[in-house]
Amino acid sequence: MAARAARPAHARGAAIITDQCKAPVVYDLLHTEPGSAARVGILHTPHGDVPTPVFCPVGTQATVKALAPRELLELDAHLILGNTYHLYLRPGADLIARQGGLHRFMGWERALLTDSGGFQVFSLQALRVVDDDGVTFRSHLDGSEHRFTPERVVEIQEQLGSDIAMVLDECANPRDYAYNVAALRRTHLWAERCLRAHTRPDQALYGIVQGGVFEDLRTESAQALAQLDFPGYAIGGLSVGESKAEMYRILDLVAPLLPAARPRYLMGVGSPEDLLEGVARGIDIFDCVLPTRLARNGAVFAPDGRLNLRNAAYAEDPRPIQGGCACYTCQNFSRAYLRHLVMAREILGLHLNTIHNVHFLLQLMRDIRQAVLEGRFLALKETFLGRYRVADAGAREGNRQAWRQRNRHQP
Ligand SMILES: [Zn+2]
């Protein structure tokens, strides 16, 4: 199945315009586990059904780094994310539209989600000016000036043709109350304008709850957006420096305020422990660069916690990363070999580590989904977290700093 489906539609002689499916994006909630908010559903999209809860690997520049679409199919990824900010700047949404849309352009036949570009614009603090109408920013590539308004980011995402698009929101410093009040007012105005501007019937537009770490603002945001009747809701502005306890507290508060029949998407969150804690609070969709970024740094997920393959302890370790793992990497290669590739800076090392890390999270989500259906999710969560050593805050911050140093121009 994977080999056949991996060929882009045009390679099979399909019509030139392949992304004009008229099916809407509909969520079916199938089951909620008694005793928790964990739930199982299916997101029906014009590019296939997405079983939820689901983890989306991130394809920032129309590619999940170090993986071909064929490998993502073999890993059975159902939904991947593209970054509007990056694709708008390079190669440009017009160009991608002329090439038949983002699915065709990147050879990916399953479902795609695009963010609004807001997160990147607002994380480049020095490069942007925001007003009630929109945000003006400079390109990190060439310094050229650009403007995003709610209408413009909807138009760009319609050109890209993703199955799920996101409203433009303002990501504020999560601890600055006064600023969050102003940003939230704009975010809600922009959400209404995005809804009015949206025209593609084959694309769903999701709203985004903001409000930093403040319970009153988060409540206000969830209630205001729920009134607008979006087909799905994201929770944004988390995993941006607040503690895990704060993030879980906000999820406890916000998730029950969102309509139960609509999917809930926790943006930018994807460590194994956060996937479990998020599902436990009723989250259906997650995305994060973590598995692919860690893999490129030589760090891989294992049931006891992350392994850093640079560690000399693995120099002659004949075992796979994870005994019993079904991924191509673990089926064929030892920790010693993978460590060698990392130390020698061989491209294959990035590729093999990425396969394992993406598989690890996708398999965790499949296990979670099955456990919810069988009423044993809480037991699975307890067992997994009882064994998995969570990377501490210092290590997480160290990873972020190291990555920022190496990628100063990749917001
Ligand atoms: Zn593996």
mmCIF file of C-alpha atoms and ligand atoms in Angstrom:
data_model
loop_
_atom_site.group_PDB
_atom_site.id
_atom_site.type_symbol
_atom_site.label_atom_id
_atom_site.label_comp_id
_atom_site.label_asym_id
_atom_site.label_seq_id
_atom_site.Cartn_x
_atom_site.Cartn_y
_atom_site.Cartn_z
ATOM 1 C CA MET A 1 0.000 0.000 0.000
ATOM 2 C CA ALA A 2 2.740 2.372 0.996
ATOM 3 C CA ALA A 3 4.655 2.081 -2.268
ATOM 4 C CA ARG A 4 1.563 2.726 -4.381
ATOM 5 C CA ALA A 5 0.232 5.548 -2.271
ATOM 6 C CA ALA A 6 3.654 7.171 -2.123
ATOM 7 C CA ARG A 7 3.509 8.214 -5.752
ATOM 8 C CA PRO A 8 2.104 11.698 -6.149
ATOM 9 C CA ALA A 9 -1.295 11.874 -7.824
ATOM 10 C CA HIS A 10 0.041 13.336 -11.067
ATOM 11 C CA ALA A 11 2.414 10.367 -11.460
ATOM 12 C CA ARG A 12 -0.632 8.111 -11.738
ATOM 13 C CA GLY A 13 -2.180 10.123 -14.530
ATOM 14 C CA ALA A 14 -4.747 11.900 -12.361
ATOM 15 C CA ALA A 15 -6.259 15.167 -13.535
ATOM 16 C CA ILE A 16 -4.014 18.214 -13.371
ATOM 17 C CA ILE A 17 -6.093 19.798 -10.603
ATOM 18 C CA THR A 18 -6.243 17.135 -7.939
ATOM 19 C CA ASP A 19 -6.925 19.182 -4.856
ATOM 20 C CA GLN A 20 -10.464 20.305 -5.583
ATOM 21 C CA CYS A 21 -12.221 17.680 -3.452
ATOM 22 C CA LYS A 22 -15.436 19.069 -2.077
ATOM 23 C CA ALA A 23 -15.767 16.887 0.994
ATOM 24 C CA PRO A 24 -15.748 18.970 4.154
ATOM 25 C CA VAL A 25 -13.506 18.178 7.113
ATOM 26 C CA VAL A 26 -15.712 16.490 9.692
ATOM 27 C CA TYR A 27 -14.843 15.119 13.127
ATOM 28 C CA ASP A 28 -16.584 12.051 14.539
ATOM 29 C CA LEU A 29 -16.176 11.559 18.269
ATOM 30 C CA LEU A 30 -16.340 7.792 18.781
ATOM 31 C CA HIS A 31 -15.575 7.159 22.424
ATOM 32 C CA THR A 32 -14.580 8.897 25.664
ATOM 33 C CA GLU A 33 -12.969 6.847 28.407
ATOM 34 C CA PRO A 34 -14.965 6.820 31.642
ATOM 35 C CA GLY A 35 -12.961 8.379 34.452
ATOM 36 C CA SER A 36 -10.856 10.633 32.221
ATOM 37 C CA ALA A 37 -11.361 13.052 29.349
ATOM 38 C CA ALA A 38 -9.359 10.814 26.963
ATOM 39 C CA ARG A 39 -11.215 10.318 23.704
ATOM 40 C CA VAL A 40 -11.012 8.599 20.356
ATOM 41 C CA GLY A 41 -12.382 9.880 17.085
ATOM 42 C CA ILE A 42 -11.886 10.145 13.353
ATOM 43 C CA LEU A 43 -11.210 13.314 11.433
ATOM 44 C CA HIS A 44 -12.585 12.861 7.911
ATOM 45 C CA THR A 45 -10.672 15.023 5.423
ATOM 46 C CA PRO A 46 -10.573 15.290 1.622
ATOM 47 C CA HIS A 47 -7.201 13.543 1.901
ATOM 48 C CA GLY A 48 -8.239 10.597 4.007
ATOM 49 C CA ASP A 49 -9.421 9.745 7.487
ATOM 50 C CA VAL A 50 -7.201 10.714 10.404
ATOM 51 C CA PRO A 51 -7.633 8.513 13.505
ATOM 52 C CA THR A 52 -7.442 10.639 16.664
ATOM 53 C CA PRO A 53 -5.759 11.284 18.990
ATOM 54 C CA VAL A 54 -3.043 11.996 16.444
ATOM 55 C CA PHE A 55 0.490 13.358 16.429
ATOM 56 C CA CYS A 56 1.494 15.441 13.376
ATOM 57 C CA PRO A 57 5.129 15.469 12.333
ATOM 58 C CA VAL A 58 6.130 18.991 11.283
ATOM 59 C CA GLY A 59 7.143 19.730 7.695
ATOM 60 C CA THR A 60 8.225 23.331 8.146
ATOM 61 C CA GLN A 61 9.386 23.955 4.582
ATOM 62 C CA ALA A 62 7.081 21.452 2.819
ATOM 63 C CA THR A 63 9.258 18.590 3.999
ATOM 64 C CA VAL A 64 9.455 16.679 7.259
ATOM 65 C CA LYS A 65 13.201 17.039 7.677
ATOM 66 C CA ALA A 66 15.171 13.915 6.685
ATOM 67 C CA LEU A 67 12.094 11.860 5.677
ATOM 68 C CA ALA A 68 10.552 11.265 2.240
ATOM 69 C CA PRO A 69 6.745 11.134 1.996
ATOM 70 C CA ARG A 70 7.084 7.418 1.179
ATOM 71 C CA GLU A 71 8.684 6.873 4.590
ATOM 72 C CA LEU A 72 5.988 8.902 6.330
ATOM 73 C CA LEU A 73 3.420 6.590 4.729
ATOM 74 C CA GLU A 74 5.381 3.556 5.864
ATOM 75 C CA LEU A 75 5.356 5.041 9.365
ATOM 76 C CA ASP A 76 1.590 5.515 8.845
ATOM 77 C CA ALA A 77 1.523 9.252 9.532
ATOM 78 C CA HIS A 78 -1.944 10.551 8.645
ATOM 79 C CA LEU A 79 -1.577 14.293 9.142
ATOM 80 C CA ILE A 80 1.469 16.514 8.782
ATOM 81 C CA LEU A 81 1.959 20.223 9.289
ATOM 82 C CA GLY A 82 3.345 22.876 6.958
ATOM 83 C CA ASN A 83 4.435 26.337 8.093
ATOM 84 C CA THR A 84 2.615 29.185 6.365
ATOM 85 C CA TYR A 85 5.250 31.764 7.334
ATOM 86 C CA HIS A 86 8.091 29.829 5.727
ATOM 87 C CA LEU A 87 6.183 28.726 2.627
ATOM 88 C CA TYR A 88 4.789 32.227 2.036
ATOM 89 C CA LEU A 89 8.312 33.669 2.064
ATOM 90 C CA ARG A 90 9.890 30.810 0.131
ATOM 91 C CA PRO A 91 8.950 29.600 -2.454
ATOM 92 C CA GLY A 92 5.713 31.653 -2.156
ATOM 93 C CA ALA A 93 2.052 30.640 -1.906
ATOM 94 C CA ASP A 94 1.357 31.785 -5.508
ATOM 95 C CA LEU A 95 4.042 29.475 -6.821
ATOM 96 C CA ILE A 96 2.741 26.529 -4.765
ATOM 97 C CA ALA A 97 -0.811 27.215 -6.022
ATOM 98 C CA ARG A 98 0.450 27.230 -9.629
ATOM 99 C CA GLN A 99 2.125 23.888 -8.918
ATOM 100 C CA GLY A 100 -1.225 22.393 -7.952
ATOM 101 C CA GLY A 101 -1.267 23.122 -4.216
ATOM 102 C CA LEU A 102 0.842 21.973 -1.302
ATOM 103 C CA HIS A 103 -0.173 18.290 -1.387
ATOM 104 C CA ARG A 104 0.873 17.963 -5.012
ATOM 105 C CA PHE A 105 3.961 20.162 -4.615
ATOM 106 C CA MET A 106 5.412 18.026 -1.814
ATOM 107 C CA GLY A 107 4.099 14.670 -3.036
ATOM 108 C CA TRP A 108 1.936 14.047 0.048
ATOM 109 C CA GLU A 109 -1.510 12.545 -0.541
ATOM 110 C CA ARG A 110 -2.742 12.396 3.023
ATOM 111 C CA ALA A 111 -4.004 15.242 5.163
ATOM 112 C CA LEU A 112 -2.149 18.510 5.726
ATOM 113 C CA LEU A 113 -2.542 21.174 8.381
ATOM 114 C CA THR A 114 -1.082 24.646 8.016
ATOM 115 C CA ASP A 115 -0.522 27.106 10.833
ATOM 116 C CA SER A 116 -1.317 30.761 10.236
ATOM 117 C CA GLY A 117 2.268 31.992 10.391
ATOM 118 C CA GLY A 118 1.409 34.001 13.491
ATOM 119 C CA PHE A 119 3.669 32.038 15.803
ATOM 120 C CA GLN A 120 6.766 32.655 13.661
ATOM 121 C CA VAL A 121 5.928 36.319 13.151
ATOM 122 C CA PHE A 122 5.473 36.888 16.861
ATOM 123 C CA SER A 123 8.461 34.841 17.936
ATOM 124 C CA LEU A 124 10.647 37.214 15.892
ATOM 125 C CA GLN A 125 10.072 39.958 18.450
ATOM 126 C CA ALA A 126 12.562 42.409 16.978
ATOM 127 C CA LEU A 127 11.196 42.131 13.484
ATOM 128 C CA ARG A 128 7.524 42.985 13.766
ATOM 129 C CA VAL A 129 5.004 45.734 14.496
ATOM 130 C CA VAL A 130 1.456 44.767 15.430
ATOM 131 C CA ASP A 131 -1.687 46.906 15.218
ATOM 132 C CA ASP A 132 -5.379 46.068 15.326
ATOM 133 C CA ASP A 133 -5.528 45.450 11.596
ATOM 134 C CA GLY A 134 -2.605 43.037 11.341
ATOM 135 C CA VAL A 135 1.118 42.650 11.735
ATOM 136 C CA THR A 136 4.032 43.982 9.701
ATOM 137 C CA PHE A 137 7.238 42.000 9.818
ATOM 138 C CA ARG A 138 10.565 41.584 8.114
ATOM 139 C CA SER A 139 11.589 38.392 6.372
ATOM 140 C CA HIS A 140 14.288 36.428 8.201
ATOM 141 C CA LEU A 141 15.647 35.562 4.744
ATOM 142 C CA ASP A 142 16.285 38.959 3.153
ATOM 143 C CA GLY A 143 14.907 41.619 5.497
ATOM 144 C CA SER A 144 12.075 42.519 3.106
ATOM 145 C CA GLU A 145 8.911 43.933 4.683
ATOM 146 C CA HIS A 146 5.640 41.977 4.665
ATOM 147 C CA ARG A 147 2.196 42.309 6.190
ATOM 148 C CA PHE A 148 -0.131 39.616 7.492
ATOM 149 C CA THR A 149 -3.764 40.489 8.091
ATOM 150 C CA PRO A 150 -6.434 37.942 9.029
ATOM 151 C CA GLU A 151 -7.738 38.015 5.449
ATOM 152 C CA ARG A 152 -4.277 37.588 3.966
ATOM 153 C CA VAL A 153 -3.313 34.519 6.024
ATOM 154 C CA VAL A 154 -6.618 32.871 5.124
ATOM 155 C CA GLU A 155 -5.960 33.632 1.451
ATOM 156 C CA ILE A 156 -2.422 32.188 1.673
ATOM 157 C CA GLN A 157 -3.666 28.995 3.322
ATOM 158 C CA GLU A 158 -6.404 28.663 0.707
ATOM 159 C CA GLN A 159 -3.706 28.910 -1.954
ATOM 160 C CA LEU A 160 -1.694 26.213 -0.167
ATOM 161 C CA GLY A 161 -4.828 24.056 -0.022
ATOM 162 C CA SER A 162 -4.264 22.454 3.374
ATOM 163 C CA ASP A 163 -7.106 20.384 4.812
ATOM 164 C CA ILE A 164 -6.978 22.304 8.087
ATOM 165 C CA ALA A 165 -6.067 25.992 8.238
ATOM 166 C CA MET A 166 -5.590 28.167 11.298
ATOM 167 C CA VAL A 167 -6.744 31.689 12.136
ATOM 168 C CA LEU A 168 -4.215 34.473 12.655
ATOM 169 C CA ASP A 169 -3.655 34.944 16.383
ATOM 170 C CA GLU A 170 -1.275 36.952 18.479
ATOM 171 C CA CYS A 171 1.127 34.936 20.616
ATOM 172 C CA ALA A 172 1.979 37.180 23.554
ATOM 173 C CA ASN A 173 4.458 36.694 26.404
ATOM 174 C CA PRO A 174 2.423 34.212 28.505
ATOM 175 C CA ARG A 175 3.169 36.074 31.780
ATOM 176 C CA ASP A 176 2.428 39.679 30.787
ATOM 177 C CA TYR A 177 -1.175 40.178 31.902
ATOM 178 C CA ALA A 178 -1.749 43.679 30.544
ATOM 179 C CA TYR A 179 -0.328 42.783 27.166
ATOM 180 C CA ASN A 180 -2.367 39.568 27.040
ATOM 181 C CA VAL A 181 -5.560 41.558 27.545
ATOM 182 C CA ALA A 182 -4.798 43.682 24.470
ATOM 183 C CA ALA A 183 -3.526 40.727 22.432
ATOM 184 C CA LEU A 184 -6.598 38.671 23.249
ATOM 185 C CA ARG A 185 -8.940 41.410 22.036
ATOM 186 C CA ARG A 186 -7.065 41.470 18.730
ATOM 187 C CA THR A 187 -6.970 37.674 18.522
ATOM 188 C CA HIS A 188 -10.761 37.499 18.865
ATOM 189 C CA LEU A 189 -11.360 40.266 16.297
ATOM 190 C CA TRP A 190 -8.981 38.514 13.930
ATOM 191 C CA ALA A 191 -10.745 35.170 14.457
ATOM 192 C CA GLU A 192 -14.035 36.722 13.291
ATOM 193 C CA ARG A 193 -12.354 38.333 10.294
ATOM 194 C CA CYS A 194 -10.683 35.038 9.341
ATOM 195 C CA LEU A 195 -14.053 33.255 9.442
ATOM 196 C CA ARG A 196 -15.636 35.901 7.208
ATOM 197 C CA ALA A 197 -12.737 35.722 4.741
ATOM 198 C CA HIS A 198 -12.628 31.934 4.505
ATOM 199 C CA THR A 199 -14.150 30.513 1.300
ATOM 200 C CA ARG A 200 -12.767 27.013 0.573
ATOM 201 C CA PRO A 201 -15.455 24.420 1.340
ATOM 202 C CA ASP A 202 -12.897 21.587 1.328
ATOM 203 C CA GLN A 203 -10.780 23.206 4.060
ATOM 204 C CA ALA A 204 -11.585 23.573 7.753
ATOM 205 C CA LEU A 205 -10.561 26.748 9.576
ATOM 206 C CA TYR A 206 -9.819 26.279 13.278
ATOM 207 C CA GLY A 207 -9.894 28.949 15.972
ATOM 208 C CA ILE A 208 -7.062 29.392 18.518
ATOM 209 C CA VAL A 209 -7.541 29.973 22.250
ATOM 210 C CA GLN A 210 -4.924 32.304 23.767
ATOM 211 C CA GLY A 211 -4.574 34.082 27.115
ATOM 212 C CA GLY A 212 -1.159 33.104 28.470
ATOM 213 C CA VAL A 213 -1.091 31.514 31.929
ATOM 214 C CA PHE A 214 -4.103 33.544 33.127
ATOM 215 C CA GLU A 215 -7.232 31.576 33.947
ATOM 216 C CA ASP A 216 -9.680 34.451 33.466
ATOM 217 C CA LEU A 217 -8.255 35.279 30.041
ATOM 218 C CA ARG A 218 -8.154 31.649 28.934
ATOM 219 C CA THR A 219 -11.771 31.219 30.019
ATOM 220 C CA GLU A 220 -12.823 34.358 28.179
ATOM 221 C CA SER A 221 -10.946 33.224 25.066
ATOM 222 C CA ALA A 222 -12.424 29.716 25.021
ATOM 223 C CA GLN A 223 -15.945 31.062 25.503
ATOM 224 C CA ALA A 224 -15.585 33.800 22.876
ATOM 225 C CA LEU A 225 -14.243 31.383 20.266
ATOM 226 C CA ALA A 226 -16.824 28.699 21.062
ATOM 227 C CA GLN A 227 -19.487 31.307 20.233
ATOM 228 C CA LEU A 228 -18.008 31.641 16.752
ATOM 229 C CA ASP A 229 -18.738 27.964 16.041
ATOM 230 C CA PHE A 230 -15.421 26.902 14.510
ATOM 231 C CA PRO A 231 -15.203 23.304 13.198
ATOM 232 C CA GLY A 232 -12.199 22.778 15.466
ATOM 233 C CA TYR A 233 -10.286 24.545 18.237
ATOM 234 C CA ALA A 234 -6.606 24.908 18.970
ATOM 235 C CA ILE A 235 -5.009 25.867 22.245
ATOM 236 C CA GLY A 236 -2.045 28.092 21.464
ATOM 237 C CA GLY A 237 0.563 29.926 23.453
ATOM 238 C CA LEU A 238 1.607 26.917 25.556
ATOM 239 C CA SER A 239 4.978 25.160 25.711
ATOM 240 C CA VAL A 240 6.591 28.563 25.256
ATOM 241 C CA GLY A 241 8.503 28.709 28.522
ATOM 242 C CA GLU A 242 5.862 28.135 31.207
ATOM 243 C CA SER A 243 6.226 25.114 33.511
ATOM 244 C CA LYS A 244 4.592 21.806 32.685
ATOM 245 C CA ALA A 245 2.388 22.191 35.755
ATOM 246 C CA GLU A 246 1.138 25.532 34.405
ATOM 247 C CA MET A 247 0.458 24.027 30.997
ATOM 248 C CA TYR A 248 -1.545 21.147 32.498
ATOM 249 C CA ARG A 249 -3.480 23.584 34.681
ATOM 250 C CA ILE A 250 -4.490 25.635 31.625
ATOM 251 C CA LEU A 251 -5.486 22.467 29.740
ATOM 252 C CA ASP A 252 -7.598 21.329 32.710
ATOM 253 C CA LEU A 253 -9.381 24.652 32.517
ATOM 254 C CA VAL A 254 -9.730 25.192 28.761
ATOM 255 C CA ALA A 255 -10.506 21.782 27.270
ATOM 256 C CA PRO A 256 -13.889 21.361 29.039
ATOM 257 C CA LEU A 257 -14.929 24.842 27.849
ATOM 258 C CA LEU A 258 -14.576 23.819 24.190
ATOM 259 C CA PRO A 259 -17.444 22.077 22.354
ATOM 260 C CA ALA A 260 -17.130 18.318 22.940
ATOM 261 C CA ALA A 261 -18.143 17.471 19.388
ATOM 262 C CA ARG A 262 -15.269 19.445 17.859
ATOM 263 C CA PRO A 263 -11.609 18.391 17.694
ATOM 264 C CA ARG A 264 -9.116 20.021 20.082
ATOM 265 C CA TYR A 265 -5.583 20.736 18.933
ATOM 266 C CA LEU A 266 -2.719 21.490 21.317
ATOM 267 C CA MET A 267 -0.204 23.446 19.242
ATOM 268 C CA GLY A 268 3.541 22.895 19.404
ATOM 269 C CA VAL A 269 3.463 20.174 22.056
ATOM 270 C CA GLY A 270 4.839 16.669 21.479
ATOM 271 C CA SER A 271 7.037 15.166 24.174
ATOM 272 C CA PRO A 272 5.831 11.669 25.131
ATOM 273 C CA GLU A 273 4.764 12.786 28.618
ATOM 274 C CA ASP A 274 2.857 15.775 27.214
ATOM 275 C CA LEU A 275 1.042 13.599 24.674
ATOM 276 C CA LEU A 276 -0.201 11.374 27.508
ATOM 277 C CA GLU A 277 -1.121 14.313 29.739
ATOM 278 C CA GLY A 278 -2.803 16.090 26.823
ATOM 279 C CA VAL A 279 -4.897 13.069 25.819
ATOM 280 C CA ALA A 280 -5.888 12.635 29.461
ATOM 281 C CA ARG A 281 -7.308 16.165 29.288
ATOM 282 C CA GLY A 282 -9.259 15.605 26.066
ATOM 283 C CA ILE A 283 -6.790 16.774 23.395
ATOM 284 C CA ASP A 284 -7.110 15.148 19.948
ATOM 285 C CA ILE A 285 -4.345 16.678 17.795
ATOM 286 C CA PHE A 286 -0.715 17.506 18.585
ATOM 287 C CA ASP A 287 2.208 18.762 16.508
ATOM 288 C CA CYS A 288 5.830 19.366 17.417
ATOM 289 C CA VAL A 289 9.285 19.587 15.855
ATOM 290 C CA LEU A 290 10.659 17.672 18.853
ATOM 291 C CA PRO A 291 11.067 14.147 17.359
ATOM 292 C CA THR A 292 12.728 15.367 14.168
ATOM 293 C CA ARG A 293 14.857 18.039 15.841
ATOM 294 C CA LEU A 294 16.073 15.727 18.608
ATOM 295 C CA ALA A 295 16.924 13.079 16.009
ATOM 296 C CA ARG A 296 19.155 15.508 14.148
ATOM 297 C CA ASN A 297 20.919 16.249 17.439
ATOM 298 C CA GLY A 298 21.566 12.525 18.030
ATOM 299 C CA ALA A 299 18.886 12.131 20.720
ATOM 300 C CA VAL A 300 16.360 9.302 20.402
ATOM 301 C CA PHE A 301 13.268 8.244 22.338
ATOM 302 C CA ALA A 302 13.298 4.986 24.294
ATOM 303 C CA PRO A 303 10.888 3.553 26.896
ATOM 304 C CA ASP A 304 13.182 4.629 29.761
ATOM 305 C CA GLY A 305 13.643 8.160 28.404
ATOM 306 C CA ARG A 306 15.775 9.857 25.787
ATOM 307 C CA LEU A 307 19.124 8.386 24.783
ATOM 308 C CA ASN A 308 21.875 10.704 23.618
ATOM 309 C CA LEU A 309 23.755 8.691 21.028
ATOM 310 C CA ARG A 310 26.803 10.933 21.404
ATOM 311 C CA ASN A 311 27.354 9.322 24.778
ATOM 312 C CA ALA A 312 30.500 7.137 24.735
ATOM 313 C CA ALA A 313 28.556 4.395 26.532
ATOM 314 C CA TYR A 314 26.963 3.469 23.194
ATOM 315 C CA ALA A 315 30.233 3.174 21.219
ATOM 316 C CA GLU A 316 30.137 -0.626 21.255
ATOM 317 C CA ASP A 317 26.487 -1.197 22.143
ATOM 318 C CA PRO A 318 25.145 -3.861 19.762
ATOM 319 C CA ARG A 319 21.504 -3.374 20.764
ATOM 320 C CA PRO A 320 18.927 -1.421 18.755
ATOM 321 C CA ILE A 321 17.720 1.902 20.172
ATOM 322 C CA GLN A 322 14.645 0.099 21.501
ATOM 323 C CA GLY A 323 14.325 -3.670 21.734
ATOM 324 C CA GLY A 324 11.132 -4.855 20.049
ATOM 325 C CA CYS A 325 10.637 -1.613 18.093
ATOM 326 C CA ALA A 326 9.162 -2.315 14.660
ATOM 327 C CA CYS A 327 10.804 0.640 12.905
ATOM 328 C CA TYR A 328 13.314 0.157 10.078
ATOM 329 C CA THR A 329 16.111 1.663 12.159
ATOM 330 C CA CYS A 330 15.673 -0.666 15.138
ATOM 331 C CA GLN A 331 15.118 -3.681 12.896
ATOM 332 C CA ASN A 332 18.450 -3.180 11.156
ATOM 333 C CA PHE A 333 20.955 -1.064 13.081
ATOM 334 C CA SER A 334 22.768 -1.030 16.414
ATOM 335 C CA ARG A 335 23.277 1.872 18.768
ATOM 336 C CA ALA A 336 27.008 1.534 18.003
ATOM 337 C CA TYR A 337 26.421 2.086 14.288
ATOM 338 C CA LEU A 338 23.984 4.960 14.833
ATOM 339 C CA ARG A 339 26.448 6.595 17.227
ATOM 340 C CA HIS A 340 29.167 6.244 14.610
ATOM 341 C CA LEU A 341 26.955 7.972 12.017
ATOM 342 C CA VAL A 342 26.177 10.804 14.430
ATOM 343 C CA MET A 343 29.839 11.305 15.380
ATOM 344 C CA ALA A 344 30.920 11.189 11.721
ATOM 345 C CA ARG A 345 28.114 13.625 10.827
ATOM 346 C CA GLU A 346 26.783 11.272 8.179
ATOM 347 C CA ILE A 347 23.423 12.176 6.612
ATOM 348 C CA LEU A 348 22.141 8.630 7.106
ATOM 349 C CA GLY A 349 22.352 9.133 10.855
ATOM 350 C CA LEU A 350 19.853 12.007 10.710
ATOM 351 C CA HIS A 351 17.575 9.914 8.533
ATOM 352 C CA LEU A 352 17.635 6.742 10.655
ATOM 353 C CA ASN A 353 17.247 8.572 13.962
ATOM 354 C CA THR A 354 14.324 10.557 12.568
ATOM 355 C CA ILE A 355 12.568 7.370 11.407
ATOM 356 C CA HIS A 356 12.797 5.954 14.916
ATOM 357 C CA ASN A 357 11.700 9.101 16.737
ATOM 358 C CA VAL A 358 8.693 9.707 14.507
ATOM 359 C CA HIS A 359 7.761 6.018 14.743
ATOM 360 C CA PHE A 360 8.058 6.170 18.540
ATOM 361 C CA LEU A 361 5.501 8.989 18.844
ATOM 362 C CA LEU A 362 3.144 7.612 16.182
ATOM 363 C CA GLN A 363 3.228 4.188 17.850
ATOM 364 C CA LEU A 364 2.606 5.785 21.238
ATOM 365 C CA MET A 365 -0.490 7.473 19.794
ATOM 366 C CA ARG A 366 -1.696 4.187 18.254
ATOM 367 C CA ASP A 367 -1.202 2.481 21.635
ATOM 368 C CA ILE A 368 -3.038 5.311 23.378
ATOM 369 C CA ARG A 369 -5.936 5.140 20.935
ATOM 370 C CA GLN A 370 -6.315 1.391 21.390
ATOM 371 C CA ALA A 371 -6.091 1.747 25.165
ATOM 372 C CA VAL A 372 -8.860 4.379 25.214
ATOM 373 C CA LEU A 373 -11.076 2.113 23.112
ATOM 374 C CA GLU A 374 -10.458 -0.717 25.573
ATOM 375 C CA GLY A 375 -10.929 1.424 28.683
ATOM 376 C CA ARG A 376 -7.355 1.072 29.922
ATOM 377 C CA PHE A 377 -5.843 4.444 28.979
ATOM 378 C CA LEU A 378 -5.180 5.540 32.554
ATOM 379 C CA ALA A 379 -3.361 2.254 33.227
ATOM 380 C CA LEU A 380 -1.246 2.724 30.097
ATOM 381 C CA LYS A 381 -0.425 6.293 31.111
ATOM 382 C CA GLU A 382 0.629 5.217 34.585
ATOM 383 C CA THR A 383 2.781 2.376 33.257
ATOM 384 C CA PHE A 384 4.472 4.520 30.606
ATOM 385 C CA LEU A 385 5.170 7.481 32.881
ATOM 386 C CA GLY A 386 6.303 5.167 35.681
ATOM 387 C CA ARG A 387 9.143 4.040 33.460
ATOM 388 C CA TYR A 388 9.857 7.034 31.206
ATOM 389 C CA ARG A 389 12.414 9.464 32.627
ATOM 390 C CA VAL A 390 11.236 12.918 31.601
ATOM 391 C CA ALA A 391 13.937 15.285 30.349
ATOM 392 C CA ASP A 392 14.286 17.867 33.102
ATOM 393 C CA ALA A 393 13.692 21.551 32.578
ATOM 394 C CA GLY A 394 17.426 22.254 32.474
ATOM 395 C CA ALA A 395 18.007 19.688 29.747
ATOM 396 C CA ARG A 396 15.034 20.993 27.776
ATOM 397 C CA GLU A 397 16.286 24.549 27.994
ATOM 398 C CA GLY A 398 19.805 23.398 27.083
ATOM 399 C CA ASN A 399 18.427 21.718 23.960
ATOM 400 C CA ARG A 400 16.531 24.863 23.013
ATOM 401 C CA GLN A 401 19.570 27.092 23.491
ATOM 402 C CA ALA A 402 21.842 24.768 21.524
ATOM 403 C CA TRP A 403 19.338 24.609 18.714
ATOM 404 C CA ARG A 404 18.876 28.385 18.659
ATOM 405 C CA GLN A 405 22.645 28.885 18.471
ATOM 406 C CA ARG A 406 22.895 26.675 15.436
ATOM 407 C CA ASN A 407 19.736 27.949 13.719
ATOM 408 C CA ARG A 408 19.619 31.642 14.386
ATOM 409 C CA HIS A 409 17.605 32.260 11.233
ATOM 410 C CA GLN A 410 15.052 29.450 11.636
ATOM 411 C CA PRO A 411 12.246 30.741 13.842
HETATM 412 ZN ZN ZN B 1 12.830 2.081 16.389
#
